[in-house]
XYZ file of C-alpha atoms in Angstrom:
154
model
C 27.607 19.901 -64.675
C 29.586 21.883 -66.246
C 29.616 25.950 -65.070
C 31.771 28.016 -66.738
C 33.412 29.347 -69.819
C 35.353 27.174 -72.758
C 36.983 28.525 -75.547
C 39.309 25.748 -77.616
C 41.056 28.483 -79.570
C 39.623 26.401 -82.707
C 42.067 23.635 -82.116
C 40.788 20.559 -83.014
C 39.963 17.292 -80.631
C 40.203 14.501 -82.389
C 38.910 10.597 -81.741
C 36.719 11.659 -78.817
C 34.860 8.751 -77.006
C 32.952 8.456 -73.955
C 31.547 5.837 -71.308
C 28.382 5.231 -71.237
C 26.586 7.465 -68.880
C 22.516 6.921 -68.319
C 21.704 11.151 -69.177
C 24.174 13.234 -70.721
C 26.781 12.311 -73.092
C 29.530 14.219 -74.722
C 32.655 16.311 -73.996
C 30.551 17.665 -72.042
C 27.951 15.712 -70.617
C 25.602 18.375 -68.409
C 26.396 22.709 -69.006
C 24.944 24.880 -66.957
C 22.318 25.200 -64.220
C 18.930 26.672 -64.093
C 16.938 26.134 -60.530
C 13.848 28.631 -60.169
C 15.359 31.963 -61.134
C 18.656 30.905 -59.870
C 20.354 30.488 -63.396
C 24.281 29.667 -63.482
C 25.387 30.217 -67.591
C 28.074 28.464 -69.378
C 29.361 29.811 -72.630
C 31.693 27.384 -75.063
C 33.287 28.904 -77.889
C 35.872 28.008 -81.083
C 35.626 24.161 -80.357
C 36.730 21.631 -83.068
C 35.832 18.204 -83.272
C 36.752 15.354 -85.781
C 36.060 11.606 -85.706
C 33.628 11.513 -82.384
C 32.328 8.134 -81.814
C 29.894 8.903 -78.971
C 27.904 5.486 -78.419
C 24.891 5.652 -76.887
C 23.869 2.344 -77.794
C 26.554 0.356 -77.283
C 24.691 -1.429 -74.495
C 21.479 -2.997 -75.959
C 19.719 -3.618 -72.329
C 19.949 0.007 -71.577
C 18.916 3.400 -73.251
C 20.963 6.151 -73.415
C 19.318 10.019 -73.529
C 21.011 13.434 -74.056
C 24.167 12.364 -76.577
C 25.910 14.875 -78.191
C 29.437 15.540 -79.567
C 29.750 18.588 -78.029
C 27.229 18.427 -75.068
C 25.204 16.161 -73.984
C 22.647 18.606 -72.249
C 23.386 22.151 -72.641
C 21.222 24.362 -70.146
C 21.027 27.958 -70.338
C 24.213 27.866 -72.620
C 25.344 29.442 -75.654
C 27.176 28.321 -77.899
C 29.186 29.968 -80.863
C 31.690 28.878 -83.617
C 31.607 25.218 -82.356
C 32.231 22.271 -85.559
C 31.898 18.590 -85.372
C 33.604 18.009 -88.565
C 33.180 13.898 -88.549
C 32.065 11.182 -87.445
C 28.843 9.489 -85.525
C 26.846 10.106 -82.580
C 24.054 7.541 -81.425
C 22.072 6.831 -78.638
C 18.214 6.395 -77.484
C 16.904 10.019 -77.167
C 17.661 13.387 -77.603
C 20.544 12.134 -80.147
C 22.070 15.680 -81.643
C 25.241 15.868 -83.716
C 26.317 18.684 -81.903
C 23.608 19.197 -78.812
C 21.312 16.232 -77.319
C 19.260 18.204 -75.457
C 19.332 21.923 -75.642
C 17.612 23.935 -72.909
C 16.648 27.385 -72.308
C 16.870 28.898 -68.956
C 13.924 28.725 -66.584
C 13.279 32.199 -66.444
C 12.445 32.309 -69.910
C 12.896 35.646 -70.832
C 17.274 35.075 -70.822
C 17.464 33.185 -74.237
C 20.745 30.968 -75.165
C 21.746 30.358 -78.369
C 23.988 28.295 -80.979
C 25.017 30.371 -83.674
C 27.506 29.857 -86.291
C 27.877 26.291 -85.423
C 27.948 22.606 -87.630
C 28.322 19.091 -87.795
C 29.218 16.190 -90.304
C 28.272 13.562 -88.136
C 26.013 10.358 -88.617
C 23.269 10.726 -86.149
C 21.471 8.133 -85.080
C 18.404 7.381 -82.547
C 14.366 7.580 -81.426
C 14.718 11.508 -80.941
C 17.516 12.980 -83.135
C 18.619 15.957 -85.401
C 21.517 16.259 -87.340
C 23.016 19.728 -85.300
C 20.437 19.412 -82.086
C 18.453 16.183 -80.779
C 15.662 18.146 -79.362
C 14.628 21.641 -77.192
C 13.237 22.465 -74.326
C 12.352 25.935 -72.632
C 11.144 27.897 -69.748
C 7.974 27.128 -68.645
C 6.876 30.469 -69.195
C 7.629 30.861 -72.411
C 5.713 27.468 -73.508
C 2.584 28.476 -72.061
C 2.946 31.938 -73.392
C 3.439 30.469 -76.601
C 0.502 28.473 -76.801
C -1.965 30.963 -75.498
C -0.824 33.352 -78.452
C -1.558 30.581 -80.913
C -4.882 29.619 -79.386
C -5.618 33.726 -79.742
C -4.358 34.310 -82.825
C -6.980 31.052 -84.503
C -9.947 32.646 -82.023
């Protein structure tokens, strides 16, 4: 994966394509680390895409999970001020125009973020969104969740 800190000045990366790769597809395919409360945080910043064609299905035998322009799977990652002004983005699941998979850290109380980010492009596949292709957090925080919805209908 990808540890560290990115920021593209708002320049703009344009025609961006990648193999295929089984889990994680993008510029950056995997960001960040979280093992037990070991957590490693990436932060990418001011990036610019335009005309991505990140394929995820290009190979009809095999499925393709975690595609995004931008990341692939983003764990315990923010991201800020990041644009995928065209093009498309498919794959099997966790398809995101931006994001395929965006994860929280494991300790669950350290929340990432994307703020003041977009994207134009087509999105296509069994799990997708047009900016994220799905979520995932903590543990902790899903079971706290749900035992403060199963209170508050008591």
């Amino acid at each position: 994966p990808f540890l560290g800190n990115y920021n593209g000045q708002n320049y703009v990366i344009s025609n961006l394509t990648t193999p295929l790769i089984k889990t994680g597809m993008g510029l950056f395919g995997v960001t960040g680390k979280a093992q037990g409360n070991a957590v490693t945080p990436v932060r990418l910043i001011n990036i610019k895409l335009e005309n991505v064609n990140i394929d995820g299905a290009a190979d009809p035998k095999e499925s393709y999970d975690q595609v995004g322009a931008l990341v692939g799977e983003a764990i315990a990652t923010d991201i800020s001020n990041c644009h995928v002004l065209s093009g498309k983005v498919t794959g099997w699941g966790d398809v995101g125009g931006l994001v395929g998979r965006f994860k929280s850290s494991q300790p669950a109380e350290t929340p990432y973020h994307i703020t003041g980010c977009s994207s134009a492009a087509a999105v296509s596949g069994r799990i997708a969104g047009g900016l994220v292709g799905s979520f995932a957090f903590g543990e902790k925080r899903l079971v706290e969740k749900k035992a403060e919805r199963q209170e508050s209908h008591a």
